[in-house]
Every structure is written in C-alpha cells, then in structure tokens.
Short mmCIF file of C-alpha atoms in Angstrom, two decimals:
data_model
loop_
_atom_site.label_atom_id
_atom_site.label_comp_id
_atom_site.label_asym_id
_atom_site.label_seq_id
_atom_site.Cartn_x
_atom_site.Cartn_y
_atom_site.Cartn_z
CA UNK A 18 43.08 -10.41 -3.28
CA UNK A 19 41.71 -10.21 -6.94
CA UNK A 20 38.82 -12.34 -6.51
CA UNK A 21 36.60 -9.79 -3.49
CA UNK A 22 36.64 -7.14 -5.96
CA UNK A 23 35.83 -9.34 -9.45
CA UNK A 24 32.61 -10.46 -7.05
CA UNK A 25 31.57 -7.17 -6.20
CA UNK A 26 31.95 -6.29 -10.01
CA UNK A 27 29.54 -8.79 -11.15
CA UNK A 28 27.34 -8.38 -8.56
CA UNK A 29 27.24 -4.42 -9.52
CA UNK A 30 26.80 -5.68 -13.24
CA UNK A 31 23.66 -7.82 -11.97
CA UNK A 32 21.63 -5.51 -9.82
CA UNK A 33 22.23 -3.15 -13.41
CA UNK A 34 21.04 -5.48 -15.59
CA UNK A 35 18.57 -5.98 -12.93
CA UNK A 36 17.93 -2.26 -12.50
CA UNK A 37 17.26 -1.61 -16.52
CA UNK A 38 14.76 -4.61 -16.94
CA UNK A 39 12.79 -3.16 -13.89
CA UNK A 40 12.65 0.31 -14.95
CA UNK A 41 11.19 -0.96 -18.33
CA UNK A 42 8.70 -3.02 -16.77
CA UNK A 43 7.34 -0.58 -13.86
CA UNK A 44 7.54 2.03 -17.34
CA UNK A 45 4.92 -0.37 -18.73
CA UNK A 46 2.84 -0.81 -16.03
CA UNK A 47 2.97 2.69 -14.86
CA UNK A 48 1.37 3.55 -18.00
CA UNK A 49 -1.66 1.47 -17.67
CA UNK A 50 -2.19 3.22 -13.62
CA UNK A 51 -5.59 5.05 -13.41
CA UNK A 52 -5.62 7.63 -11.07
CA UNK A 53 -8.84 8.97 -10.71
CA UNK A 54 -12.34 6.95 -9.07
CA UNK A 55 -13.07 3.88 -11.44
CA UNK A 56 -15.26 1.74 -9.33
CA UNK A 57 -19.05 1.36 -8.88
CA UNK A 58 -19.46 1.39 -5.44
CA UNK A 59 -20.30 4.32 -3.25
CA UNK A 60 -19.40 5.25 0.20
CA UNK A 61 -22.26 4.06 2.85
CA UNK A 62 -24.40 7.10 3.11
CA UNK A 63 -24.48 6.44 7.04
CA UNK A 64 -21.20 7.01 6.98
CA UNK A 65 -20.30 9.76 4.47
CA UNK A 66 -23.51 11.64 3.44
CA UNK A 67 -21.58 13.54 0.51
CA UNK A 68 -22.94 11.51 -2.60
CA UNK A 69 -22.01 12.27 -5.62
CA UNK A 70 -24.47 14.33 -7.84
CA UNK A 71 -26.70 11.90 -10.23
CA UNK A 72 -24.68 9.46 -9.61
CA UNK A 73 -27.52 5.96 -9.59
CA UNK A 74 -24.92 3.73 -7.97
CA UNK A 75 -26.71 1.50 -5.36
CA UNK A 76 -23.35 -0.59 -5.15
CA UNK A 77 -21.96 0.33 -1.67
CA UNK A 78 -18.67 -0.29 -0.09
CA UNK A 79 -18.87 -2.95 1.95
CA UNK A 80 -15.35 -5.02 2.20
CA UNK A 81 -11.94 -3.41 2.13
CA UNK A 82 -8.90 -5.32 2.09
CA UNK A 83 -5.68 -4.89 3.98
CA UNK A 84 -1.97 -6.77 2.90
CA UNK A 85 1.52 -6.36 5.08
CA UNK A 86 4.46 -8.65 4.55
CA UNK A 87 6.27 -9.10 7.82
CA UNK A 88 9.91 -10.37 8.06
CA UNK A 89 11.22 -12.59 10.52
CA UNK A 90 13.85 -11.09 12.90
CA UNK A 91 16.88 -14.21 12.52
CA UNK A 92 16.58 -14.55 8.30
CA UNK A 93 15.30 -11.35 6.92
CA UNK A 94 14.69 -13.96 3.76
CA UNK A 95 11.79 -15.43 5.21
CA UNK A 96 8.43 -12.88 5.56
CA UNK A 97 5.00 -13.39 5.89
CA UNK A 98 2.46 -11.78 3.90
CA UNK A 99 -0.87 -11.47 4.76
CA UNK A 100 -4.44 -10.64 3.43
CA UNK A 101 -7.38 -9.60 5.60
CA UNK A 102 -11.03 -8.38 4.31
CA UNK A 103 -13.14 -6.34 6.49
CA UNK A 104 -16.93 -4.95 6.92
CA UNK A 105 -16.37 -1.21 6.07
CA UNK A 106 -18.42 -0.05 8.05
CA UNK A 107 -18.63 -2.84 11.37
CA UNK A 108 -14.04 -3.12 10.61
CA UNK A 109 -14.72 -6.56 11.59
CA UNK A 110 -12.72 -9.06 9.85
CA UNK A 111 -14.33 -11.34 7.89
CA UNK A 112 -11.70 -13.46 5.72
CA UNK A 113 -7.84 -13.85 6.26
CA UNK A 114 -5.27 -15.57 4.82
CA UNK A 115 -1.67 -15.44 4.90
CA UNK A 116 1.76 -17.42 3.50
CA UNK A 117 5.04 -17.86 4.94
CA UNK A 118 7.66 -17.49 2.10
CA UNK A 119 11.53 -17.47 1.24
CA UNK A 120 12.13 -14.18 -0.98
CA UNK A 121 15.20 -14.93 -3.67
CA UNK A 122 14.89 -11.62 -5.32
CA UNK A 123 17.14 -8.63 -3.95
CA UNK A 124 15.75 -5.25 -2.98
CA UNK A 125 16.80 -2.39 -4.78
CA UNK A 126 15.65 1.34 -3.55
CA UNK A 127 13.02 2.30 -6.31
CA UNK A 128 11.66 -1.70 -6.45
CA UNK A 129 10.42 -3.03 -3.46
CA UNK A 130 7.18 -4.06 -5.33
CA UNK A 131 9.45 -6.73 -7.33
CA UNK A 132 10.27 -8.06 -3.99
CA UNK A 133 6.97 -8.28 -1.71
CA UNK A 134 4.12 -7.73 -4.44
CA UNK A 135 3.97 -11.34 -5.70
CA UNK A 136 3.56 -12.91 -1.99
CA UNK A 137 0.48 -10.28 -1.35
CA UNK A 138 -0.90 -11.08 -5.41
CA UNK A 139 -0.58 -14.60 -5.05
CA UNK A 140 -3.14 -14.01 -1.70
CA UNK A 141 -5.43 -11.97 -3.46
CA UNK A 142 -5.37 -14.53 -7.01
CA UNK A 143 -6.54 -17.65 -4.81
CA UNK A 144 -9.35 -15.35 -3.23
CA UNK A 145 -10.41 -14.78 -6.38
CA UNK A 146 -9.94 -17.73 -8.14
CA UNK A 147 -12.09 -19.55 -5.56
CA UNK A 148 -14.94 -16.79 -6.16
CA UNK A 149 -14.82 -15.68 -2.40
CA UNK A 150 -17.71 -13.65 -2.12
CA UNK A 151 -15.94 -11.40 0.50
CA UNK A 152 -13.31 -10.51 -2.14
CA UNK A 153 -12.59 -6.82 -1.42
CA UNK A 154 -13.71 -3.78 -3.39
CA UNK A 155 -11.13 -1.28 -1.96
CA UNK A 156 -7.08 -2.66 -0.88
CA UNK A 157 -5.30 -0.61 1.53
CA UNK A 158 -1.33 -1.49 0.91
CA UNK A 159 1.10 -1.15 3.96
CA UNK A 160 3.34 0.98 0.99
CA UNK A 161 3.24 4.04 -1.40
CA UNK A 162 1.33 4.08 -4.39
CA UNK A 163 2.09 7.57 -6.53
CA UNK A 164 4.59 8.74 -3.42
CA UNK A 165 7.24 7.15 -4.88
CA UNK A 166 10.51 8.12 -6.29
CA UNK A 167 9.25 6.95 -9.57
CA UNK A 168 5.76 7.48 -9.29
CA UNK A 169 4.83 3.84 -8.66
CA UNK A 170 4.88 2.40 -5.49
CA UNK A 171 4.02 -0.85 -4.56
CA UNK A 172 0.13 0.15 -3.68
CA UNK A 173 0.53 1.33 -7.83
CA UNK A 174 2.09 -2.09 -8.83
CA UNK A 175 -0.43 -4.08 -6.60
CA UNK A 176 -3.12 -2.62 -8.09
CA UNK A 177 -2.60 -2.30 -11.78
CA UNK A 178 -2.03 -5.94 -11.81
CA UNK A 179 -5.18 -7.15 -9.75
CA UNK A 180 -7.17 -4.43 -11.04
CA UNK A 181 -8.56 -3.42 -8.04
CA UNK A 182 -8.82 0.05 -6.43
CA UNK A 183 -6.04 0.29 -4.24
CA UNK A 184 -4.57 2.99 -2.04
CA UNK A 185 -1.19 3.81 -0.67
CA UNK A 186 -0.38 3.87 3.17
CA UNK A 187 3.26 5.12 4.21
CA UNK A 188 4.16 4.75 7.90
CA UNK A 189 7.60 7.20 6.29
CA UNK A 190 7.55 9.82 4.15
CA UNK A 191 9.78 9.18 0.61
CA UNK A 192 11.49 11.79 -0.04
CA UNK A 193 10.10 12.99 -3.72
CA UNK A 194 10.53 16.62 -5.65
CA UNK A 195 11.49 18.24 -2.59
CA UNK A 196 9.02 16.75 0.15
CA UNK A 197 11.56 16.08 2.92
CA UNK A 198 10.15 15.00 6.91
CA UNK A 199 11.93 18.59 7.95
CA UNK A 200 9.98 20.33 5.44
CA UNK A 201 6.88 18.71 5.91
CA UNK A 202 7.02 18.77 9.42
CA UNK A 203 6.85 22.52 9.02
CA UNK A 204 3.83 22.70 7.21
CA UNK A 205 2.41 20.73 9.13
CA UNK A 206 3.35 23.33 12.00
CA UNK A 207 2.34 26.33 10.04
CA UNK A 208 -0.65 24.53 8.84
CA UNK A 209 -4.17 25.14 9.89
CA UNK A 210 -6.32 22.11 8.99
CA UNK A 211 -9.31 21.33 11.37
CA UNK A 212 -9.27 17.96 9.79
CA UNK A 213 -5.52 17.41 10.33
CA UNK A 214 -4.97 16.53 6.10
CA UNK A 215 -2.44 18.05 4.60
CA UNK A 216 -1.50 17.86 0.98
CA UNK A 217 1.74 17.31 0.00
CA UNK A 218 2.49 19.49 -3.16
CA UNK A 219 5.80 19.23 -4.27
CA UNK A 220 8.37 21.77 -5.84
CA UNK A 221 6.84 20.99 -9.62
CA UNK A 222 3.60 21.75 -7.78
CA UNK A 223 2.59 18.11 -8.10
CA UNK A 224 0.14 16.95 -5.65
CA UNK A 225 2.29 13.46 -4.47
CA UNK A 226 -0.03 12.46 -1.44
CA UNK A 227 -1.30 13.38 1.88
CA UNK A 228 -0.29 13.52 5.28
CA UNK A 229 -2.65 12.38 7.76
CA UNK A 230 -3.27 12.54 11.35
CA UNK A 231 -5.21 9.69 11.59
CA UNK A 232 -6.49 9.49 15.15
CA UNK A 233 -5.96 11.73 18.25
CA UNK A 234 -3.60 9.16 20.19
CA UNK A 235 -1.51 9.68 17.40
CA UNK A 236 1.13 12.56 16.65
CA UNK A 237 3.12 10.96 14.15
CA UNK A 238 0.80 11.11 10.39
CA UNK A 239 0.60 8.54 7.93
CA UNK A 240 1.16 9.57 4.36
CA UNK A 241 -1.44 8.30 1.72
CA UNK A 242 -1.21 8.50 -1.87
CA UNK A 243 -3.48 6.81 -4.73
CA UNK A 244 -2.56 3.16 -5.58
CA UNK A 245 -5.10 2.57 -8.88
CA UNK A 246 -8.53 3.09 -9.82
CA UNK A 247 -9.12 5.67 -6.90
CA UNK A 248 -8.51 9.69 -6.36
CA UNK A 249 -6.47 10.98 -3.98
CA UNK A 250 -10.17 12.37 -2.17
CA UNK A 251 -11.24 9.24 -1.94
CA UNK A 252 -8.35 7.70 -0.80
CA UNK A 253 -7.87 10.41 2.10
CA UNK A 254 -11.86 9.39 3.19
CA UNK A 255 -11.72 5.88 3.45
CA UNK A 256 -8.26 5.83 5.30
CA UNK A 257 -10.43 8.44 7.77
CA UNK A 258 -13.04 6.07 7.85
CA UNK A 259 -11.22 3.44 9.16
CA UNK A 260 -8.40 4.23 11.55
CA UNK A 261 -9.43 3.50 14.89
CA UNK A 262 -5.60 3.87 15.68
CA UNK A 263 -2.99 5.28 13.86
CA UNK A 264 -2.51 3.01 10.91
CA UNK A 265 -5.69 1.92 9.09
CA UNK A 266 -7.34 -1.20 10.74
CA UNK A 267 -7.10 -3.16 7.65
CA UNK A 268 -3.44 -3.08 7.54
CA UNK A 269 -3.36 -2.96 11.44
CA UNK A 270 -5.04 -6.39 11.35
CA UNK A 271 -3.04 -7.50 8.57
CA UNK A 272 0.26 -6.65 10.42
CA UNK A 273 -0.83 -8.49 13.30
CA UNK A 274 -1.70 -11.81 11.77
CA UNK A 275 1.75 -11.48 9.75
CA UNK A 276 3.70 -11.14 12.57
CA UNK A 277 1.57 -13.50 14.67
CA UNK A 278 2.15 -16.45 11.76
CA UNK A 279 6.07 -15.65 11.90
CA UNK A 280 5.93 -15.86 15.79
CA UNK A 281 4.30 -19.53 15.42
CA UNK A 282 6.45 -20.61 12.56
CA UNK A 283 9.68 -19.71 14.67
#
C-alpha cells in the first residue's frame, strides 16, 4: 500500500526538478528572442505593394517553411515531425523531409517546446548543414510563439535556436492575462474588422497575438503571435498571404506528410 504513493512522490519530485531546470533555460533563451523584423528580405511587391520607405532591399521572400509533429493514434510516444519549404508566392512545395521518432521526455503544460522542438530542429540542422539552397527564409510553427503562458512558445524556442524568423500559428487560443475563447469570442462579435484581424490585447494591455479569420470557408480563427526575428505585422501578412484554407499551407502541407508518414509506418 506504501509503495503507489512513494512512486507518485518521486515522480512529483522529478517533473519539479524538471520544472526548475526548464524555467531557467526558456529564462535564458527568452532573453535572447527578437521581436521586431530582423531579416533582409522583403515581401514580393506583386503580392504586397506596401514597401517599406528607403528601404534598398532587393532580397525578396521567396521560400517559407512549415514544421508539425504528428502523433500516432496506438503509442502517443511515437510522432512524426515534418519539414516542408514552399514558393511564397506559387505555395508549391519544393523540399520535404520528415522523421519518425520515439519521444522519452514528458510534457509538462508551459514546455511543450522541450518535447517536440528537437525532432522539428534536427530537420531544419540537416537542411542546413547540407547547404540546401531552398532553406527557408520565413518558418511558420504549428504552435505559439509570444502567446504563451510564459511568453515563449515553441514558434519562440524554434526560432531563437535556428535563428530564423519564425512565426506562431495556434489552431487554440492559450489562455494568457485574461484572453479566454468566451472573451475573445465576444470581441470578435462586437468587432468590426473588414479584414477579419483582431488583436488580442490583454488585461496589462499587452498586445499577445492575433486572431485571424484566415479564409471564408472558415469560421473558426487561427491565433498568430511572433516566434523570432519578425513583428507581429508581418507575421499577420504572411499568414494572409498564404492560407488558401484555414491553417496556413505550409503547416497544412506539413501536417499532411506527418500524418501520411505515420499512416505508412503503422
């Protein structure tokens, strides 16, 4: 009868230990995160005619990157992550990768990065390594970035260590410094936004994110928040720019190649 709870002790006493040795690591990171545009690329001017004033960038945005990490139904241990690159501005893909892993380390609410983010780096490393010349300028994350209990999401974590722009793409809204669904559900009612973006602004007056509705099929928005290296403007116009449904097509593609591996692996 003794031993049940003397496990569940020093399993409690892990996941703390755990805990502590994440918070100080995510504190470190978190304080090398860049949220504002620091890239040289440019939007395509076919696309977005807004330029920036004098800026002499000729660099344009021409692959994006999308990674998801899908779990298998009958082991919840094994996931797939996957990569994908696309042409901005044809959203064709034109490189994909993905691996088929067993995850050891737990998930704790707060941490998921610790979990999933070195499958998806370990995808984006060997792209680079090998000098792929499709390696992607922009990575859309199928997770938060700054929408995040504590700040740093797993679009944030991503980043910061590739060093690439990255941006934040909820399917569910976290709930941080007051932003509930109820709540934002009715600003979203009261709201009147031709363009369907709504900023979510919470109770310190903290701009967290934005809910999106991404496409008109959809009534359910996506919530995007800056990952690294990118401002929340630009992160709402190239999630725009590339939702033909409601999730942005490079994570749309990445989910389905994830899921498709698992299928064939089972």
């Amino acid at each position: 009868m003794t031993r049940k709870p003397l496990f569940q002790s020093v399993i409690a006493l892990l996941n703390f230990r755990v805990h502590n040795k994440w918070i100080g690591i995510q504190d470190s990171l978190k304080r090398q995160l860049i949220t504002e545009d620091d890239f040289k690329w440019r939007l395509p001017p076919k696309i977005n005619e807004r330029e920036k004033e004098g800026s002499n960038c000729e660099i344009l945005l021409k692959y994006v990157g999308g990674v998801d990490l899908s779990f298998s139904k009958e082991d919840s241990s094994i996931a797939c992550g996957a990569l994908v690159v696309l042409d901005f501005q044809t959203l064709k893909v034109v490189y994909e990768d993905s691996s088929i892993v067993r995850l050891h380390i737990p998930y704790l609410p707060g941490f998921l990065a610790f979990r999933e983010a070195p499958v998806l780096l370990e995808l984006l490393d060997k792209m680079k390594k090998n000098a792929h010349p499709f390696y992607p300028q922009l990575l859309m994350v199928d997770g938060n970035g700054l929408l995040h209990p504590r700040g740093f999401g797993l679009a944030c974590h991503i980043g910061v260590l590739a060093d690439l722009p990255t941006v934040g793409v909820g399917k569910n809204l976290h709930h941080v410094d007051g932003l509930t669904q109820s709540r934002v559900r009715e600003i979203r009612q009261a709201a009147d936004s031709p363009e369907n973006v709504l900023p979510l602004i919470g109770d310190s007056g903290c701009t967290w994110g934005a809910a999106i509705q991404s496409s008109q099929g959809s009534l359910k928005p996506i919530f995007i928040s800056v990952g690294h290296r990118v401002s929340l403007a630009t992160a709402i116009e190239t999630v725009k720019m590339t939702c033909r449904f409601r999730v942005p097509e490079p994570i749309r593609q990445a989910d389905i190649r994830s899921r498709e591996r698992l299928r064939n692996h089972q």
